[in-house]
């Protein structure tokens, strides 16, 4: 078999498992490409090639991608379209772990014309979640059943014993990505009616969610869940919601950050110089002075607390982040990125700490004979200190498995097109390989 040349673009948290797996794949020659060559060299395995590449430079990207059989885009999602355009031009297959965007969907005719496969949404969420939703729904329909309710929540978290800060959270991927995800209005179906939750109210809408009694989890909805009635072929679903899981206390604290304007990335001169956080915060929110007392009084006037306990926890959190101190900000030109830089300083996983992924689908199925059943599909996965984080494992390994299937060009993967694992034909091979070869699977139960 001729050697397949593969280009992996990206140096983020989840790239390493993909690199490690493909480096061991017979007949694959892997090149790691990053904006900075040193970043690529840190990730690369012996035998890999490395290259510096700027994904915002379309001409440079076109020339590079055309040299490969497959390009893997693990760079920020805003650049995926650039990679796909380069793939179309160079007749190069592409794999991403991100959602299919409208801009990507618009390229579908050109993708088919170029004769390439562009595979998306094959990480954790989206990714592994699709595989088990598609399987359960297909099985229910094959038995004549109707899926009247589909509820799915997923969270990347610290293990409970390592959730030792006011947010109960540490970053296993981009802090900016975590906070930007909270800027979107959510829509979902409840009792066959669309519920809208404006972004500013998203954290306040969080509710306790029981998966196992040992986890103090809360849930809130993600973006637009209403499309999944069509994507999962469940027009009969009265309830259809996909959302995020966090530990209790996270949402109350982030709601205060929202109320203070910290999720805004508009340019602001306050965050352009390395001044003390107490000066930056007092100026930004309009406190009387930079004293802790005046800053906290202003914070209290800008937000609402559900309880005195929440107020105390928020005050403690603001102090813990150093926002009342002489600690200098990282000048990033806007409130969001300055805060993210500080959070990333304080909220990384230590060498002996581990992260946790919790994912659960809950289906209510009604059958023609009137029988009704509730099924769950659940993943609880811990990272390994000194090894892969759970987030890296559950995103990077599915990505690698998808790459291997695309490289083989067998079955549905032999047909040019724009794909996500939303049909049994696409999902089943991925599900089986992940379970059999890597031990990644959801535990399915009928309650």
Coordinates of C-alpha atoms in Angstrom, one line a residue:
X1 CA 0.0 0.0 0.0
X2 CA 1.3 3.4 -0.9
X3 CA 2.3 5.7 2.0
X4 CA -0.4 8.1 3.0
X5 CA 0.8 11.6 3.8
X6 CA -1.1 13.3 6.7
X7 CA -0.8 16.8 8.0
X8 CA -2.0 17.6 11.5
X9 CA -2.6 21.3 12.1
X10 CA -2.8 22.4 15.8
X11 CA -0.9 22.4 19.1
X12 CA -3.8 22.4 21.5
X13 CA -4.7 20.3 24.5
X14 CA -6.1 17.4 22.5
X15 CA -3.6 17.0 19.6
X16 CA -1.2 14.5 21.3
X17 CA -3.3 11.3 21.3
X18 CA -4.1 11.9 17.6
X19 CA -0.4 12.3 16.8
X20 CA 0.6 9.3 18.9
X21 CA -1.9 7.0 17.3
X22 CA -1.3 8.0 13.7
X23 CA 2.5 7.9 14.2
X24 CA 2.2 4.2 14.9
X25 CA -0.1 3.5 11.9
X26 CA 1.6 1.5 9.2
X27 CA 1.9 3.3 5.9
X28 CA 1.2 6.8 7.4
X29 CA 3.7 9.6 7.2
X30 CA 2.7 12.3 9.7
X31 CA 3.7 16.0 9.6
X32 CA 2.8 18.3 12.6
X33 CA 2.1 21.9 11.6
X34 CA 1.8 24.8 14.0
X35 CA 2.1 28.6 13.7
X36 CA 5.3 28.3 15.7
X37 CA 7.8 25.5 14.7
X38 CA 8.8 25.0 18.3
X39 CA 5.3 24.1 19.2
X40 CA 5.2 21.4 16.5
X41 CA 8.5 20.0 17.6
X42 CA 7.3 19.6 21.2
X43 CA 4.3 17.5 20.0
X44 CA 6.0 15.5 17.3
X45 CA 7.0 11.9 17.7
X46 CA 10.3 10.4 16.3
X47 CA 9.8 10.0 12.6
X48 CA 7.3 12.8 12.3
X49 CA 8.0 15.9 10.2
X50 CA 7.3 19.4 11.4
X51 CA 6.3 22.6 9.6
X52 CA 5.4 26.2 10.5
X53 CA 2.2 27.3 9.0
X54 CA -0.1 30.3 9.3
X55 CA -3.7 29.1 8.8
X56 CA -4.9 32.7 8.2
X57 CA -2.7 32.8 5.1
X58 CA -4.9 31.1 2.5
X59 CA -2.2 31.0 -0.2
X60 CA 0.4 29.4 2.1
X61 CA -2.2 27.0 3.4
X62 CA -3.3 26.0 -0.1
X63 CA 0.3 25.1 -1.1
X64 CA 1.0 23.1 2.0
X65 CA -2.3 21.1 2.2
X66 CA -2.1 20.1 -1.5
X67 CA 1.0 18.0 -0.6
X68 CA -1.0 15.7 1.6
X69 CA -3.6 13.0 1.4
X70 CA -5.3 14.1 4.6
X71 CA -5.3 17.3 6.6
X72 CA -6.5 17.3 10.2
X73 CA -7.7 20.6 11.5
X74 CA -7.3 20.9 15.3
X75 CA -6.8 24.7 15.1
X76 CA -9.5 27.2 16.3
X77 CA -12.7 26.5 14.4
X78 CA -12.7 29.8 12.7
X79 CA -9.9 28.5 10.4
X80 CA -11.5 25.2 9.5
X81 CA -13.1 26.7 6.4
X82 CA -9.7 27.8 5.2
X83 CA -8.4 24.3 5.6
X84 CA -11.4 22.9 3.7
X85 CA -10.9 25.4 0.9
X86 CA -7.3 24.3 0.7
X87 CA -8.5 20.7 0.7
X88 CA -10.8 21.4 -2.2
X89 CA -8.1 23.0 -4.2
X90 CA -5.5 20.3 -3.5
X91 CA -8.0 17.3 -3.6
X92 CA -7.0 16.5 0.1
X93 CA -9.4 14.9 2.6
X94 CA -10.1 16.8 5.8
X95 CA -11.0 15.8 9.4
X96 CA -12.1 18.3 12.1
X97 CA -13.6 17.7 15.6
X98 CA -15.8 20.8 15.4
X99 CA -19.5 21.4 14.4
X100 CA -20.3 21.8 10.8
X101 CA -20.8 25.6 10.4
X102 CA -23.0 27.3 7.9
X103 CA -19.8 28.4 6.1
X104 CA -18.7 24.8 5.9
X105 CA -22.1 23.6 4.7
X106 CA -21.9 26.2 1.9
X107 CA -18.8 24.4 0.6
X108 CA -20.5 21.0 0.3
X109 CA -21.1 21.2 -3.5
X110 CA -17.4 22.0 -4.0
X111 CA -16.3 19.3 -1.6
X112 CA -18.2 16.7 -3.7
X113 CA -17.0 18.1 -7.0
X114 CA -13.4 17.9 -5.7
X115 CA -14.0 14.2 -4.8
X116 CA -12.9 14.6 -1.1
X117 CA -14.2 13.5 2.2
X118 CA -14.6 16.2 4.9
X119 CA -15.4 14.5 8.3
X120 CA -16.4 16.7 11.2
X121 CA -17.9 16.5 14.7
X122 CA -15.8 13.5 15.9
X123 CA -14.4 14.4 19.3
X124 CA -16.3 14.2 22.5
X125 CA -19.1 16.6 22.3
X126 CA -19.7 16.7 19.3
X127 CA -18.5 13.2 18.6
X128 CA -18.8 10.3 21.0
X129 CA -22.2 11.7 22.0
X130 CA -23.5 11.4 18.4
X131 CA -22.4 7.8 18.2
X132 CA -24.5 6.5 21.0
X133 CA -27.5 8.8 20.3
X134 CA -27.7 7.6 16.8
X135 CA -27.4 3.9 17.9
X136 CA -30.1 4.1 20.5
X137 CA -32.5 6.1 18.3
X138 CA -32.0 3.8 15.3
X139 CA -32.6 0.7 17.5
X140 CA -35.8 2.3 19.0
X141 CA -37.1 3.1 15.5
X142 CA -36.3 -0.4 14.2
X143 CA -38.6 -1.8 16.9
X144 CA -41.4 0.6 15.9
X145 CA -40.8 2.9 18.9
X146 CA -41.0 6.7 19.2
X147 CA -38.3 8.7 21.1
X148 CA -40.6 11.1 22.9
X149 CA -37.8 12.6 25.0
X150 CA -34.1 13.1 24.3
X151 CA -32.0 14.7 27.0
X152 CA -28.2 14.9 26.8
X153 CA -25.6 16.6 29.1
X154 CA -21.9 16.6 28.9
X155 CA -19.1 18.2 31.0
X156 CA -15.4 18.3 31.1
X157 CA -14.5 18.8 34.8
X158 CA -11.8 18.3 37.4
X159 CA -12.1 15.1 39.4
X160 CA -14.1 16.0 42.6
X161 CA -11.0 15.9 44.8
X162 CA -9.2 18.4 42.4
X163 CA -12.1 20.8 42.1
X164 CA -10.5 23.0 44.8
X165 CA -11.3 26.5 43.7
X166 CA -14.3 28.8 43.8
X167 CA -15.5 27.8 40.4
X168 CA -15.0 24.1 41.0
X169 CA -13.4 24.1 37.6
X170 CA -10.0 23.8 35.8
X171 CA -9.1 24.1 32.2
X172 CA -8.5 21.0 30.1
X173 CA -9.0 23.1 26.9
X174 CA -9.0 26.8 26.0
X175 CA -10.3 29.1 28.8
X176 CA -11.4 31.5 26.1
X177 CA -13.4 28.7 24.4
X178 CA -15.1 27.8 27.7
X179 CA -16.2 31.3 28.4
X180 CA -17.2 32.2 24.8
X181 CA -19.5 29.2 24.8
X182 CA -21.5 31.0 27.4
X183 CA -22.3 34.0 25.1
X184 CA -24.9 32.2 23.0
X185 CA -28.7 32.2 23.5
X186 CA -30.0 28.7 24.0
X187 CA -33.0 27.1 22.5
X188 CA -34.6 23.7 23.2
X189 CA -37.9 21.8 23.1
X190 CA -39.8 21.2 26.3
X191 CA -43.3 19.7 25.9
X192 CA -43.1 20.3 22.2
X193 CA -42.6 24.0 22.7
X194 CA -39.4 26.0 22.0
X195 CA -37.9 27.5 25.1
X196 CA -35.4 30.4 24.7
X197 CA -32.8 31.2 27.3
X198 CA -30.9 34.5 26.5
X199 CA -27.2 34.3 27.0
X200 CA -27.3 36.7 29.9
X201 CA -29.7 34.4 31.8
X202 CA -27.9 31.1 30.8
X203 CA -26.1 30.7 34.1
X204 CA -29.1 31.6 36.2
X205 CA -31.1 28.9 34.4
X206 CA -28.8 26.1 35.7
X207 CA -30.5 23.4 37.6
X208 CA -29.2 20.4 39.7
X209 CA -28.8 17.3 37.5
X210 CA -28.5 13.8 39.0
X211 CA -26.3 11.2 37.2
X212 CA -24.7 9.6 40.3
X213 CA -25.3 10.7 43.9
X214 CA -21.6 11.3 44.3
X215 CA -21.5 14.1 41.8
X216 CA -22.9 17.6 42.8
X217 CA -23.7 18.5 39.2
X218 CA -25.8 21.3 37.6
X219 CA -26.9 21.5 34.0
X220 CA -27.7 24.3 31.6
X221 CA -28.7 24.2 27.9
X222 CA -26.3 24.6 24.9
X223 CA -26.9 26.9 22.0
X224 CA -29.6 25.5 19.6
X225 CA -30.9 22.0 20.6
X226 CA -33.9 22.3 18.4
X227 CA -32.0 21.3 15.3
X228 CA -31.4 17.8 16.8
X229 CA -35.0 16.7 16.2
X230 CA -34.1 16.8 12.5
X231 CA -30.4 15.8 12.8
X232 CA -31.2 12.7 14.9
X233 CA -34.4 12.0 12.9
X234 CA -36.7 12.3 16.0
X235 CA -39.5 14.7 14.9
X236 CA -41.6 12.9 17.5
X237 CA -39.5 14.1 20.5
X238 CA -41.6 16.4 22.8
X239 CA -38.4 17.2 24.8
X240 CA -35.1 17.7 23.0
X241 CA -32.2 19.3 24.9
X242 CA -28.4 19.1 24.8
X243 CA -26.5 20.9 27.5
X244 CA -23.4 21.3 29.7
X245 CA -22.6 19.9 33.2
X246 CA -20.7 21.8 35.8
X247 CA -20.2 21.3 39.6
X248 CA -22.4 23.4 41.9
X249 CA -21.1 26.9 42.4
X250 CA -19.7 27.4 38.9
X251 CA -22.8 29.0 37.4
X252 CA -23.4 31.4 40.3
X253 CA -19.8 32.7 40.0
X254 CA -19.8 33.0 36.2
X255 CA -23.2 34.8 36.3
X256 CA -21.5 37.5 38.3
X257 CA -18.7 37.7 35.7
X258 CA -21.4 38.1 33.1
X259 CA -23.1 40.8 35.1
X260 CA -19.7 42.6 35.5
X261 CA -19.1 42.5 31.7
X262 CA -16.2 40.1 31.8
X263 CA -17.4 38.0 28.9
X264 CA -17.0 40.9 26.4
X265 CA -14.1 40.9 24.0
X266 CA -14.6 44.4 22.8
X267 CA -11.4 46.5 22.8
X268 CA -10.9 48.4 26.1
X269 CA -7.9 50.5 27.0
X270 CA -8.2 49.6 30.7
X271 CA -6.9 46.1 29.8
X272 CA -4.1 47.3 27.5
X273 CA -1.5 48.1 30.2
X274 CA 0.0 45.9 33.0
X275 CA -1.8 47.6 35.9
X276 CA -2.9 46.1 39.2
X277 CA -6.1 44.0 39.0
X278 CA -7.7 46.1 41.7
X279 CA -7.2 49.2 39.6
X280 CA -8.4 47.6 36.4
X281 CA -11.5 46.1 38.1
X282 CA -12.5 49.3 40.0
X283 CA -12.2 51.3 36.8
X284 CA -14.0 48.8 34.6
X285 CA -17.1 48.5 36.9
X286 CA -17.1 52.1 38.1
X287 CA -16.3 51.5 41.8
X288 CA -15.8 54.5 44.1
X289 CA -12.2 53.5 44.7
X290 CA -9.8 50.5 44.3
X291 CA -10.3 49.4 47.9
X292 CA -11.7 45.8 48.3
X293 CA -14.7 47.2 50.2
X294 CA -15.7 49.7 47.5
X295 CA -15.1 47.1 44.7
X296 CA -17.2 44.4 46.4
X297 CA -19.9 47.0 47.1
X298 CA -20.1 47.9 43.4
X299 CA -20.1 44.2 42.5
X300 CA -23.0 43.6 44.8
X301 CA -24.9 46.4 43.2
X302 CA -24.4 45.0 39.7
X303 CA -25.6 41.4 40.4
X304 CA -28.2 39.4 42.3
X305 CA -27.4 36.5 44.6
X306 CA -29.7 33.6 45.3
X307 CA -28.5 33.4 48.9
X308 CA -26.1 34.9 51.4
X309 CA -23.9 31.8 50.9
X310 CA -23.6 32.5 47.2
X311 CA -22.6 36.1 48.0
X312 CA -19.9 34.9 50.4
X313 CA -18.7 32.3 47.8
X314 CA -18.5 35.0 45.0
X315 CA -16.6 37.4 47.3
X316 CA -14.1 34.6 48.1
X317 CA -13.8 33.8 44.4
X318 CA -13.0 37.3 43.4
X319 CA -10.3 37.5 46.1
X320 CA -9.0 34.1 45.1
X321 CA -8.6 35.2 41.5
X322 CA -6.5 38.2 42.7
X323 CA -9.0 40.7 41.3
X324 CA -8.8 42.8 44.5
X325 CA -5.0 42.6 44.7
X326 CA -1.8 44.4 43.4
X327 CA -1.3 41.5 41.0
X328 CA -0.7 42.8 37.5
X329 CA -3.1 41.9 34.7
X330 CA -1.8 40.3 31.5
X331 CA -2.5 43.1 29.0
X332 CA -4.8 41.6 26.3
X333 CA -6.7 44.7 25.2
X334 CA -10.1 43.5 26.4
X335 CA -11.8 42.2 29.6
X336 CA -12.4 38.6 28.4
X337 CA -8.9 37.8 27.4
X338 CA -7.3 39.6 30.4
X339 CA -9.5 37.5 32.7
X340 CA -8.8 34.3 30.7
X341 CA -5.0 34.8 31.1
X342 CA -5.4 35.2 34.8
X343 CA -7.6 32.1 35.1
X344 CA -5.2 30.0 33.0
X345 CA -2.4 31.0 35.5
X346 CA -4.5 29.8 38.5
X347 CA -6.7 27.0 37.1
X348 CA -4.4 24.6 35.4
X349 CA -4.2 20.9 36.4
X350 CA -1.3 20.0 38.7
X351 CA 1.0 17.1 37.8
X352 CA -0.8 14.7 40.1
X353 CA -4.3 16.0 39.4
X354 CA -6.8 14.5 36.9
X355 CA -9.7 15.7 34.9
X356 CA -13.1 14.0 34.5
X357 CA -15.5 13.7 31.6
X358 CA -19.2 13.0 32.3
X359 CA -21.6 12.4 29.5
X360 CA -25.1 11.0 29.7
X361 CA -28.0 10.6 27.2
X362 CA -31.5 9.9 28.5
X363 CA -34.1 8.6 26.1
X364 CA -37.8 8.0 26.8
X365 CA -39.2 5.6 24.2
X366 CA -42.8 4.6 23.6
X367 CA -43.7 1.5 21.6
X368 CA -46.9 0.6 19.6
X369 CA -48.2 -1.7 22.3
X370 CA -48.2 1.2 24.8
X371 CA -45.1 0.1 26.6
X372 CA -42.8 3.0 27.7
X373 CA -39.1 2.7 28.7
X374 CA -36.3 5.0 29.8
X375 CA -32.8 4.3 28.6
X376 CA -29.5 5.9 29.5
X377 CA -26.1 5.9 27.9
X378 CA -23.4 7.1 30.3
X379 CA -19.7 7.8 30.1
X380 CA -17.5 8.5 33.2
X381 CA -13.9 8.9 32.2
X382 CA -10.9 10.1 34.3
X383 CA -7.6 11.5 33.0
X384 CA -4.4 9.8 34.0
X385 CA -1.8 12.0 35.9
X386 CA 1.3 12.0 33.8
X387 CA -0.6 10.6 30.8
X388 CA -3.5 11.8 28.7
X389 CA -6.2 14.0 30.2
X390 CA -9.7 12.6 29.8
X391 CA -10.5 15.6 27.5
X392 CA -7.4 14.8 25.3
X393 CA -8.3 11.1 25.2
X394 CA -12.0 11.5 24.4
X395 CA -11.4 14.1 21.7
X396 CA -8.0 13.1 20.3
X397 CA -8.6 9.4 20.0
X398 CA -12.0 9.6 18.2
X399 CA -10.3 12.0 15.8
X400 CA -7.5 9.5 15.1
X401 CA -10.0 6.7 14.6
X402 CA -11.9 8.9 12.1
X403 CA -8.7 9.7 10.3
X404 CA -7.8 6.0 9.9
X405 CA -11.3 5.3 8.4
X406 CA -11.0 8.2 6.0
X407 CA -7.6 7.1 4.9
X408 CA -8.9 3.6 4.2
X409 CA -11.6 5.0 2.0
X410 CA -13.9 2.1 2.7
X411 CA -17.6 1.9 3.0
X412 CA -19.4 5.2 3.4
X413 CA -16.0 6.9 3.8
X414 CA -15.2 6.1 0.1
X415 CA -17.9 8.5 -1.1
X416 CA -17.0 12.2 -1.4
X417 CA -19.0 14.5 0.8
X418 CA -19.4 16.5 4.0
X419 CA -19.9 14.2 7.0
X420 CA -20.7 14.1 10.7
X421 CA -21.5 10.8 12.5
X422 CA -25.2 11.4 12.4
X423 CA -26.3 8.2 10.6
X424 CA -25.6 4.5 11.5
X425 CA -23.5 4.0 8.4
X426 CA -21.1 6.7 9.5
X427 CA -21.3 6.2 13.3
X428 CA -21.2 2.4 13.8
X429 CA -17.6 1.8 12.5
X430 CA -16.3 4.7 14.7
X431 CA -18.3 3.4 17.7
X432 CA -17.0 -0.2 17.3
X433 CA -13.3 0.8 16.8
X434 CA -13.4 3.1 19.8
X435 CA -14.8 0.4 22.0
X436 CA -12.8 -2.5 20.8
X437 CA -9.4 -0.8 20.2
X438 CA -9.4 1.9 22.8
X439 CA -11.9 1.0 25.5
X440 CA -13.9 4.2 25.0
X441 CA -17.6 3.5 25.3
X442 CA -20.9 4.5 27.0
X443 CA -22.6 2.1 29.4
X444 CA -26.2 1.6 28.2
X445 CA -28.9 0.8 30.7
X446 CA -32.7 0.4 30.6
X447 CA -34.1 2.0 33.8

